[in-house]
Coordinates of C-alpha atoms and ligand atoms in Angstrom, one line a residue:
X904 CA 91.4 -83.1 24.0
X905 CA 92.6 -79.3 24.1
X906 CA 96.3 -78.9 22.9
X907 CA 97.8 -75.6 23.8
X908 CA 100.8 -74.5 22.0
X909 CA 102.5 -71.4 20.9
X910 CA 100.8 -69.8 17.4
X911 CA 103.9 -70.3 15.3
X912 CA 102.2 -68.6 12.3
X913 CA 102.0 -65.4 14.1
X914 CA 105.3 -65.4 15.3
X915 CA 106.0 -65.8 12.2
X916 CA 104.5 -62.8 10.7
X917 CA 105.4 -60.4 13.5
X918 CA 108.7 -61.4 13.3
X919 CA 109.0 -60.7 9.4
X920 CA 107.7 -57.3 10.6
X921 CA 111.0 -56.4 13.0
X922 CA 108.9 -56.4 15.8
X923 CA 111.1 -57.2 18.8
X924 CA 111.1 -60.4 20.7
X925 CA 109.6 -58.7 23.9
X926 CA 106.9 -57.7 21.8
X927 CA 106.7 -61.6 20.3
X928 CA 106.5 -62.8 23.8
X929 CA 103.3 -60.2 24.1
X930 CA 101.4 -62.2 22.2
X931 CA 99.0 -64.8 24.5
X932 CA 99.3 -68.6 22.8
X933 CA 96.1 -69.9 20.9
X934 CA 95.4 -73.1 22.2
X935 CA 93.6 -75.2 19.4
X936 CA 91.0 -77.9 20.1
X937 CA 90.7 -80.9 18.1
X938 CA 87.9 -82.3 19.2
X939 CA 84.5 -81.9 18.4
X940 CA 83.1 -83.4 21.8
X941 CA 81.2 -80.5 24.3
X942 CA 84.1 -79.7 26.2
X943 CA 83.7 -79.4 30.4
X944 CA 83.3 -76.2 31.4
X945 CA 86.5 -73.8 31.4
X946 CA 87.3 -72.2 34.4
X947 CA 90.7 -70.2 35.1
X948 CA 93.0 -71.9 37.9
X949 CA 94.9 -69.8 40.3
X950 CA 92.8 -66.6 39.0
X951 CA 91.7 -63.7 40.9
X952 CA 90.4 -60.4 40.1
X953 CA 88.2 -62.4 37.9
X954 CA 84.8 -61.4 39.3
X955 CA 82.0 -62.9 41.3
X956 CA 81.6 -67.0 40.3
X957 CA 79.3 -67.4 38.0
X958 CA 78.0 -71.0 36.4
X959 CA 80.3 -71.3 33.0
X960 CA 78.8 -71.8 30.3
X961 CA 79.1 -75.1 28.4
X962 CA 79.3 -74.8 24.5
X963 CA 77.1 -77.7 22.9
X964 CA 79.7 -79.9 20.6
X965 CA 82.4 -76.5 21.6
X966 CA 84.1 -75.2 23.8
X967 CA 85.3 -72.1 25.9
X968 CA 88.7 -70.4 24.6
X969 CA 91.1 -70.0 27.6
X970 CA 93.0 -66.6 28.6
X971 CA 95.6 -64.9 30.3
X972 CA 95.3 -61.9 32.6
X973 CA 98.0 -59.5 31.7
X974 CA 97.9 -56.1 34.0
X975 CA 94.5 -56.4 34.5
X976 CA 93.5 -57.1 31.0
X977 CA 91.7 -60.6 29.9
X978 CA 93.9 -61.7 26.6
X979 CA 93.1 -64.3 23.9
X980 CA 94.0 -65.2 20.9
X981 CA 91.8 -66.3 18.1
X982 CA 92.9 -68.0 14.9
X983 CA 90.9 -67.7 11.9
X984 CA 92.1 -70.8 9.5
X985 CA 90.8 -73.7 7.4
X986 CA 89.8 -76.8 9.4
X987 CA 88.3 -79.8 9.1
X988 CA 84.4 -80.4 11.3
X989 CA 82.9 -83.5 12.1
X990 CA 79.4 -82.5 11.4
X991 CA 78.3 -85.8 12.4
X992 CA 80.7 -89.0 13.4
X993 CA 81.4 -90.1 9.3
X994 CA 81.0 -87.0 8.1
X995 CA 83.9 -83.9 7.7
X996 CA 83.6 -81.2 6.0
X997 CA 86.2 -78.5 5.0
X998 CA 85.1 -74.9 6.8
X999 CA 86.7 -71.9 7.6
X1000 CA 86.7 -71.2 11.5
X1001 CA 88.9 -70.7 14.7
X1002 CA 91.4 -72.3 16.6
X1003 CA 90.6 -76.0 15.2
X1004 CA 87.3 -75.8 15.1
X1005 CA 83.8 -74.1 13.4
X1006 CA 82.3 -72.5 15.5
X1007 CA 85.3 -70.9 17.1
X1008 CA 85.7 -71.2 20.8
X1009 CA 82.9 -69.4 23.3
X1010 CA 84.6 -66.4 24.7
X1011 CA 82.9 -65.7 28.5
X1012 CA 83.9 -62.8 30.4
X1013 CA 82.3 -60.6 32.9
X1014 CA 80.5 -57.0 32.6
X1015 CA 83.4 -54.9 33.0
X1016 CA 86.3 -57.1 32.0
X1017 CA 89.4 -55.2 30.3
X1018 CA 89.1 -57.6 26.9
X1019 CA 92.2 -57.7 24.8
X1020 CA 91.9 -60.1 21.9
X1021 CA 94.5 -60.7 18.8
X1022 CA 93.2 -61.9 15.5
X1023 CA 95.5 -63.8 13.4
X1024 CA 94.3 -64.3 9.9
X1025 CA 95.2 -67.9 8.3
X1026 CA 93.1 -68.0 5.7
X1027 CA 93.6 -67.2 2.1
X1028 CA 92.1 -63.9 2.0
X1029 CA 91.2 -60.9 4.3
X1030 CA 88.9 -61.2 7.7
X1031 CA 87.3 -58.9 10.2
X1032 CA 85.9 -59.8 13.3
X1033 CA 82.6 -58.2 14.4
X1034 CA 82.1 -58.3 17.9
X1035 CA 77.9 -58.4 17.5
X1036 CA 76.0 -56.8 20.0
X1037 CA 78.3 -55.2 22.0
X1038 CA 78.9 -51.7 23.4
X1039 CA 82.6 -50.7 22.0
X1040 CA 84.9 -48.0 20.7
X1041 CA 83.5 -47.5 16.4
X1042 CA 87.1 -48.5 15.5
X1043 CA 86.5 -51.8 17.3
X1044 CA 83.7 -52.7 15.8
X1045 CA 84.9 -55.1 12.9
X1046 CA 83.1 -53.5 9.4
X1047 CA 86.1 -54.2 7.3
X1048 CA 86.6 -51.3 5.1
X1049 CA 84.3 -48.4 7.4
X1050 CA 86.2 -49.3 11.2
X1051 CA 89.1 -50.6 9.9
X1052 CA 91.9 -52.1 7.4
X1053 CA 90.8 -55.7 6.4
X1054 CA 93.5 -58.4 8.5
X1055 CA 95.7 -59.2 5.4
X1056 CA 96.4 -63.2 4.9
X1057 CA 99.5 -63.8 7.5
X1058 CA 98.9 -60.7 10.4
X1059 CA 97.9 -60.5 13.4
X1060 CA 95.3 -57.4 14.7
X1061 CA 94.4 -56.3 18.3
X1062 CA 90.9 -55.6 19.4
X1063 CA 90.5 -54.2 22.7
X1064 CA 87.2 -53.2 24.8
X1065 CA 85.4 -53.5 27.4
X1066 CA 82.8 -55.6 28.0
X1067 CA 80.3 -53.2 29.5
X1068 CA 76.6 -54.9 29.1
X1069 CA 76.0 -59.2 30.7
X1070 CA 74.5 -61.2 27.8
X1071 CA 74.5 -63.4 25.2
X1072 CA 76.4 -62.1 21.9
X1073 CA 78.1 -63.5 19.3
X1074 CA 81.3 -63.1 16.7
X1075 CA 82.0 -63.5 13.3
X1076 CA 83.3 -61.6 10.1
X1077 CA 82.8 -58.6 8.8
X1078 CA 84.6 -59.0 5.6
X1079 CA 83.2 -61.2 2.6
X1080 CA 80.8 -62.2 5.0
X1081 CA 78.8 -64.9 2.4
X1082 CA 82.0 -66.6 1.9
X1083 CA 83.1 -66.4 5.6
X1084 CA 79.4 -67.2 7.3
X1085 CA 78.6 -70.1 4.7
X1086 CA 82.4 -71.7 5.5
X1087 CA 81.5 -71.8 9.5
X1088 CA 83.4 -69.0 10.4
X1089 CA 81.6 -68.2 13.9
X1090 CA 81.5 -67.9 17.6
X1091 CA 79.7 -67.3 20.6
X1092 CA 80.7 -64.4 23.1
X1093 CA 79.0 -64.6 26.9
X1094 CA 79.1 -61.8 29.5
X1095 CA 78.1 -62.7 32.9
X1096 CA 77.2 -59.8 35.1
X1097 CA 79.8 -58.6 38.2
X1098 CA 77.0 -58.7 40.6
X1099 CA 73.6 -59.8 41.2
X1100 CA 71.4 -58.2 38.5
X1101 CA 67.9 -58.1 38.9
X1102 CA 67.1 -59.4 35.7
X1103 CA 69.4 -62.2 35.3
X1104 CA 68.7 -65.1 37.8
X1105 CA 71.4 -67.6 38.8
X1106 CA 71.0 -71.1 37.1
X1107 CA 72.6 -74.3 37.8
X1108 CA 73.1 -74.9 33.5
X1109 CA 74.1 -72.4 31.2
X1110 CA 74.0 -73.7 27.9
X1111 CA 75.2 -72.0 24.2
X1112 CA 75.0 -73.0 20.3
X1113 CA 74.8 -71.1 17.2
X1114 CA 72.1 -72.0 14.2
X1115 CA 74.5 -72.3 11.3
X1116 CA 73.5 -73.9 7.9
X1117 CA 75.5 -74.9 5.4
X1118 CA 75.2 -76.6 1.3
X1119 CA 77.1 -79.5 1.0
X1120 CA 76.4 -81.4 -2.2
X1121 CA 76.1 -85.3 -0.8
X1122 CA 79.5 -86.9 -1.7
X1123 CA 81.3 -83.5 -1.4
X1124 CA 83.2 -82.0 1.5
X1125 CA 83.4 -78.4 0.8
X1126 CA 80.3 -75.8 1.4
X1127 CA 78.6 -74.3 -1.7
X1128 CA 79.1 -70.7 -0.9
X1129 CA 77.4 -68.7 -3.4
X1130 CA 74.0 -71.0 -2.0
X1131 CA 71.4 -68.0 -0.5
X1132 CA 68.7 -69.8 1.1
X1133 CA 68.8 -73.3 -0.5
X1134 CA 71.3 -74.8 2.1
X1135 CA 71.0 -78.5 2.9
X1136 CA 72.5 -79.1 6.1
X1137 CA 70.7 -77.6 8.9
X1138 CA 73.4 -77.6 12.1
X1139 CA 73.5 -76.2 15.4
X1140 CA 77.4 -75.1 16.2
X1141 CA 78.0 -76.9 13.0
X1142 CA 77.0 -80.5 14.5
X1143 CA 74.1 -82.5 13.3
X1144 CA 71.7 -85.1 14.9
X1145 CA 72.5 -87.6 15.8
X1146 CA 75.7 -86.3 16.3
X1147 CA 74.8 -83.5 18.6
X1148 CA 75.5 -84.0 22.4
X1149 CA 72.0 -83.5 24.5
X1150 CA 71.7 -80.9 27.0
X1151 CA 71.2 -82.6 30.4
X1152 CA 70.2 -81.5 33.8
X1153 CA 69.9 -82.5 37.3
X1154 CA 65.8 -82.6 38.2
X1155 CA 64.9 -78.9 39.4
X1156 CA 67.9 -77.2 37.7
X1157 CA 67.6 -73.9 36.4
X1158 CA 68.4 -73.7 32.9
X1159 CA 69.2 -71.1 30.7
X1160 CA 69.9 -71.8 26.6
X1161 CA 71.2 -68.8 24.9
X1162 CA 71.3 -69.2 21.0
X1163 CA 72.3 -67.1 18.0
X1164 CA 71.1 -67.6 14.5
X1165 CA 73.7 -66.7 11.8
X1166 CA 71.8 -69.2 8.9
X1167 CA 69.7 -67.1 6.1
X1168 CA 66.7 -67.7 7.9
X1169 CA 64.4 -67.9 11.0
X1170 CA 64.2 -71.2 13.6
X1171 CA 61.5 -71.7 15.8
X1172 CA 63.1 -73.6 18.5
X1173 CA 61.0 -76.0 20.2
X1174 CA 61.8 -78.1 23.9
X1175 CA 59.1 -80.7 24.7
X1176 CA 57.8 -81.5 28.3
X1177 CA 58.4 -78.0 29.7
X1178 CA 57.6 -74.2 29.5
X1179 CA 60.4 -71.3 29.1
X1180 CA 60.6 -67.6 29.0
X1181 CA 63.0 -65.9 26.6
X1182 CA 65.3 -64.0 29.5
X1183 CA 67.3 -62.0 27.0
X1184 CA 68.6 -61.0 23.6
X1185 CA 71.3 -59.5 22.0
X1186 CA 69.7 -56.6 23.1
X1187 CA 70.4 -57.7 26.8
X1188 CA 68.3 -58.6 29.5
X1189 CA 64.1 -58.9 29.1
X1190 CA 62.1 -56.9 32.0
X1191 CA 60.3 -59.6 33.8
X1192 CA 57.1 -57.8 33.1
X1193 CA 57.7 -58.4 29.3
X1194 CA 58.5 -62.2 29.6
X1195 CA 56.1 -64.7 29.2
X1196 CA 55.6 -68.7 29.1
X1197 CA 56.4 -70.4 25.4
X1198 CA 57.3 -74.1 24.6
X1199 CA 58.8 -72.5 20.8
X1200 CA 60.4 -69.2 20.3
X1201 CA 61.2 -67.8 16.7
X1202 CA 64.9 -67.0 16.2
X1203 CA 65.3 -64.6 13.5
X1204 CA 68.2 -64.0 11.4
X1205 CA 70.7 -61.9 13.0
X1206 CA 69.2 -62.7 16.5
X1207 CA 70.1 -63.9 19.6
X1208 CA 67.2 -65.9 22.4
X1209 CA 68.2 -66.6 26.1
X1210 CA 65.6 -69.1 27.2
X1211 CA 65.4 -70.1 30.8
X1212 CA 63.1 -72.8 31.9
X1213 CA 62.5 -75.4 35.5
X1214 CA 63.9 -78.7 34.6
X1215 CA 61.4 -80.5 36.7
X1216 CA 59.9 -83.5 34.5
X1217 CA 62.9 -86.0 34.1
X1218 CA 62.4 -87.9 31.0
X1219 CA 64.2 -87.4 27.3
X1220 CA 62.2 -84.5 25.6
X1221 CA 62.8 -83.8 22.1
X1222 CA 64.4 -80.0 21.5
X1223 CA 64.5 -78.6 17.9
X1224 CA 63.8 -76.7 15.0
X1225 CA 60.0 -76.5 14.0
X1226 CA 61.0 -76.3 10.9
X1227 CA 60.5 -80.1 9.8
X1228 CA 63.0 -79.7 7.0
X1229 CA 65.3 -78.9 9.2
X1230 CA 65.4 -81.3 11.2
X1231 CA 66.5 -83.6 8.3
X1232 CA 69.8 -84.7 6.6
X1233 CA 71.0 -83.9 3.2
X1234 CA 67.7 -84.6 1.4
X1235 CA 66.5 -83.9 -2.0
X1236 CA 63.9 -81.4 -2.3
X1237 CA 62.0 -82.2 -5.8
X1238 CA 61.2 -85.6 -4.3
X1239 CA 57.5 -85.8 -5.6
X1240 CA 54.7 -86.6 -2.9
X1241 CA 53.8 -90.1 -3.5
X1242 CA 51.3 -90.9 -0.2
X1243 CA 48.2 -92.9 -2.0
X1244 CA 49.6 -93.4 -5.1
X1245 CA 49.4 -97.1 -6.3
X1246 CA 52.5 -98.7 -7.6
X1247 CA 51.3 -102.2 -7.4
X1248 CA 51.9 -104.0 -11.1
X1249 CA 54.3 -101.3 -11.9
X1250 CA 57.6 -101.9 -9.5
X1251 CA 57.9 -105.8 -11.2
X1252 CA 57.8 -104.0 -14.9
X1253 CA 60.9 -101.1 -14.1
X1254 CA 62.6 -103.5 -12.1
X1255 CA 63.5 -106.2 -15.0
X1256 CA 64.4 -102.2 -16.7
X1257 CA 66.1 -101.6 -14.1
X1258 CA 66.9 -103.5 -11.5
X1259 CA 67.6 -101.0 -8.8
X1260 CA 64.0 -99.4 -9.4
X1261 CA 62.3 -99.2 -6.2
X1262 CA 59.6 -97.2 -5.1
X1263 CA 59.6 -94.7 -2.1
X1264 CA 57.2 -92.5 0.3
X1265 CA 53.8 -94.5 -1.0
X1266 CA 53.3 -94.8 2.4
X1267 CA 54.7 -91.9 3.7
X1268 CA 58.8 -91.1 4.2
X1269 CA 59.1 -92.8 7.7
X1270 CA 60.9 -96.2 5.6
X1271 CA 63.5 -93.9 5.5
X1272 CA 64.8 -93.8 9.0
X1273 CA 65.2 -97.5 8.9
X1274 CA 66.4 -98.0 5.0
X1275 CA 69.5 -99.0 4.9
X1276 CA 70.5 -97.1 1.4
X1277 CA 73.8 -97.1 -0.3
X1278 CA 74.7 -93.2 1.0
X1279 CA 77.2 -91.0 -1.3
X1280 CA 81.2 -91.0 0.3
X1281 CA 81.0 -88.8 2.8
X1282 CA 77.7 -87.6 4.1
X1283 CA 75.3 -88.4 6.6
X1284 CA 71.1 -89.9 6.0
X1285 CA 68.2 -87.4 5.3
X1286 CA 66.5 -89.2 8.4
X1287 CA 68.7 -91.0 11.5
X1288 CA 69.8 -91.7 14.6
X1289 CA 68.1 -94.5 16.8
X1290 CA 66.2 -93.9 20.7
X1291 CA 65.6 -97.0 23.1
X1292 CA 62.0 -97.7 21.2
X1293 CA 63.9 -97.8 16.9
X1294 CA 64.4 -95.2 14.6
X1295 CA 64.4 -91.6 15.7
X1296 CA 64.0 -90.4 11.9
X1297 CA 65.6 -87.3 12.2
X1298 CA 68.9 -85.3 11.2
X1299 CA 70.0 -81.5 11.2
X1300 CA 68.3 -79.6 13.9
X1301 CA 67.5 -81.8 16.3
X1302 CA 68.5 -82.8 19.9
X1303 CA 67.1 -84.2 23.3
X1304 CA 66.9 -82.6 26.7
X1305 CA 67.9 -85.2 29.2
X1306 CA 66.8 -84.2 32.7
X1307 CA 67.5 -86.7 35.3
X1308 CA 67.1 -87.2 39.3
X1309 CA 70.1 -88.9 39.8
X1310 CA 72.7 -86.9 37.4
X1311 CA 75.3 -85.5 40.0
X1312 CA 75.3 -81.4 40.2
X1313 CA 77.7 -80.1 37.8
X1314 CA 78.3 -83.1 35.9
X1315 CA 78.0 -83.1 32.3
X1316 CA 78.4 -86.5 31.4
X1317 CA 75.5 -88.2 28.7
X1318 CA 72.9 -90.7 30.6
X1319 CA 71.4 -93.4 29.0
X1320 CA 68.3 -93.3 27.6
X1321 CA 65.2 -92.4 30.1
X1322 CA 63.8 -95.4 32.1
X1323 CA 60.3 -94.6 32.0
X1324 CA 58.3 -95.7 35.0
X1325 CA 56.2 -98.7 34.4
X1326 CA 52.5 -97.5 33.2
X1327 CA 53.8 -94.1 31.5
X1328 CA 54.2 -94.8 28.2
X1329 CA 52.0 -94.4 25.2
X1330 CA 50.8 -98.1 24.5
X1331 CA 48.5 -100.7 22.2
X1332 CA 45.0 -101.7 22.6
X1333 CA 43.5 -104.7 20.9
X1334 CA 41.2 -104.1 17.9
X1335 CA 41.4 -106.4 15.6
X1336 CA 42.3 -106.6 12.2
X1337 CA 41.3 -102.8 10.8
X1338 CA 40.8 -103.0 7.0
X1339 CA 43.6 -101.3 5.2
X1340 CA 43.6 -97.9 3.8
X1341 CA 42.2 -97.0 0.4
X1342 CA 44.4 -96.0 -1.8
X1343 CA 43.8 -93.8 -4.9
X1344 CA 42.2 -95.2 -8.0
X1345 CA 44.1 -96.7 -10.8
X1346 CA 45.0 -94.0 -13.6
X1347 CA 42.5 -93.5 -16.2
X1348 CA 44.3 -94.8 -19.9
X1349 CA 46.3 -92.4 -21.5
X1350 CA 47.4 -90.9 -17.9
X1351 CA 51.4 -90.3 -17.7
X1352 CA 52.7 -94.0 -16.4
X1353 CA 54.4 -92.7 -12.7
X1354 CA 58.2 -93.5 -13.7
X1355 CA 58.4 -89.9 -13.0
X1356 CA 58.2 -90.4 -9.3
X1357 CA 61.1 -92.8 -9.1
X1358 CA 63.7 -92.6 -7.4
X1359 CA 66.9 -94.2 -7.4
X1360 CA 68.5 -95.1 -4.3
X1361 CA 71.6 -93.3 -3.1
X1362 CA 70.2 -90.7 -5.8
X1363 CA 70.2 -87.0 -4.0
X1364 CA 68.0 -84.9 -5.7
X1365 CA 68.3 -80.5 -5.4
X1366 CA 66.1 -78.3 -5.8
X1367 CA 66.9 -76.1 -9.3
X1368 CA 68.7 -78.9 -10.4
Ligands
CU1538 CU1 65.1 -74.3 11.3

């Protein structure tokens, strides 16, 4: 899954700079992931001096970058380069990120960690990175241009700090950051506290993802970057349902879900079946006193949430964006509302027009997860992904919460769908035939005919096309 190698790229551009080779050897490897699976949790062999244990955190469809201790310093090595992401199994997109993947690797340390991190720049222009959130030295603080030279193409830069404050940050550029956000270029940063702190409790699951977004035109496979708030693919670490990996726990697991938001705007974030309280922010740990119960909790642009909740109903609850838009695929968005409106006597007439003239949404959109539509090359349906009981009807921001009795401690792995104790689920009662339901009148004579509501299939519409 994770192949570690030497960064020959850097090597390459410190050498051109007569560095010597003691100083080449300075430089930590960057291992590179290939994989978009959630990888297990990372935790250093043979390591000591590394702090109190504390539960790693597990990246959602990501993973945690290794490191070296060198003299007491905690060294990595990010790479910021092209790659390719599987947002969801069939469909890549080109992005800009790190080491292999967007979002870069999860960097977790502990409060008072020596942090020494080198920055090679792959990518066709200058980078920054902005360590968000965290206390450090101004000239460490990633604002190409007002804390430091931009990385040129081809060189490698050091930062180095001190991770003073536990909590939930997060990394990305500061230098053309529309271009550099909108390609994927990203990454969570977790601090766990030396000791016990009185405001952050232990938990058995400690779970991360950013909100990313991105505008991919359906058949494409690069991001429209110049896009401000019209972005069609709503992601979380660059993953969509269904090809986002749930978030399990054992029965009665404490679980804490830290998230950043780095799209152009807010996401309520929603779990089903139980209560949390928002622990922390970028800002760093809530005072118990200020927390209180939610089931949704508004991340705003810019922000970070660390939600901690009792996993104690076992069963497969639904976790997403309120947003229902964004819980959808690549969708058009001047699709007219067609609910009530009566085609009948007009789908026979188009269809000897046209013969691929259907009609959709008089009933409502929820054909749509079942539809079986000739798709663009390379992109993924506006509504997917299939539970025990059919269609799911979903896409972008959505996931499930499996919490189970049986699921081992510490184990990761993805359980089967919920088996739902005989006598708990939602079911039928018998009530005869109901008569249907009206639908509008026919159009008064002269009315515009409703070929304007088409829609072909496979046809993507965008809104301000
Ligand atoms: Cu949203």
């Amino acid at each position: 899954m994770s192949r570690r190698h030497f960064f020959a790229g850097a090597g390459a551009a410190v050498a051109a700079a007569t560095v010597s080779r003691s100083a080449l050897a300075a430089i930590p490897e960057a291992p590179q992931q290939t994989s978009a699976d959630t990888a297990q949790p990372w935790t250093p062999s043979g390591v000591t001096g590394a702090g109190r244990p504390y539960t790693p955190v597990v990246t959602i469809n990501g993973w945690t970058l290794p490191w070296r201790m060198n003299n007491g310093v905690k060294e990595f090595h990010l790479v910021a380069e092209p790659v390719v992401r599987e947002m969801t199994p069939g469909f890549l997109v080109n992005m800009w990120g790190y080491n292999g993947q967007s979002p870069g690797p999860t960097i977790e340390v502990v409060e008072g960690d020596k942090v020494r991190i080198y920055v090679t720049n792959r990518l066709p222009e200058h980078t920054t990175i902005h360590w968000h959130g965290q206390r450090l030295p101004n000239g460490m603080d990633g604002v190409g241009g007002l804390n430091q030279p931009q990385i040129p193409p081809g060189k490698t830069f050091v930062y180095e700090f001190e991770a003073k404050r536990p909590g939930t940050f997060m990394y990305h550029p500061h230098a053309d950051e529309m271009t550099q956000m909108a390609m994927g270029m990203m990454g969570f940063w977790v601090t766990h506290p030396r000791k016990r702190h009185p405001l952050i409790d232990d938990v058995q699951r400690d779970y991360c993802f950013l909100l990313n977004s991105f505008d991919v035109e359906p058949g494409s496979m690069t991001p429209q970057v110049n896009t401000m708030l019209d972005q069609n693919i709503w992601a979380w670490n660059s993953r969509v349902f269904p090809g986002l990996d749930p978030l399990v726990a054992r029965l009665n697991d404490r679980v804490r879900v830290r998230i950043g938001n780095l799209t152009m705007t807010n996401h309520p974030i929603h779990i089903h079946g139980i209560e949390f309280e928002v622990t922390g922010t970028d800002g760093g740990p809530v005072p118990k006193s200020a927390r209180w119960p939610e089931v949704t909790t508004d991340v705003a642009v810019g922000q970070m949430r660390q939600i901690e909740f009792l996993a104690d109903e076992p069963g497969d609850w639904a976790m997403h964006c309120h947003k229902s838009h964004h819980t959808m695929g690549a969708m058009g968005h001047d699709v007219p509302t067609m609910i009530g409106a009566d085609h009948r006597g007009l789908v026979g007439a188009m269809q000897r027009a046209n013969p691929e003239y259907m009609v959709m949404g008089e009933r409502g959109m929820a054909d749509m997860g079942e539809m079986e539509m000739p798709l663009p090359h390379n992109t993924f349906p506006m509504m997917t992904g299939t539970g025990p009981y059919g269609a799911v009807e979903m896409g972008g921001m959505f996931n499930v919460l499996k919490v189970r009795a049986d699921l081992p401690a510490g184990k990761y792995t993805n359980p089967d769908w919920y088996q739902q104790p005989p006598g708990t689920r939602a079911f039928e009662v018998a009530t005869g035939d109901m008569p249907a339901a009206p639908r509008a009148k026919a159009a008064p004579a002269g009315d515009k005919p409703a070929h304007a509501h088409a829609k072909k299939p496979g046809a993507h519409h965008r809104h301000g096309d």
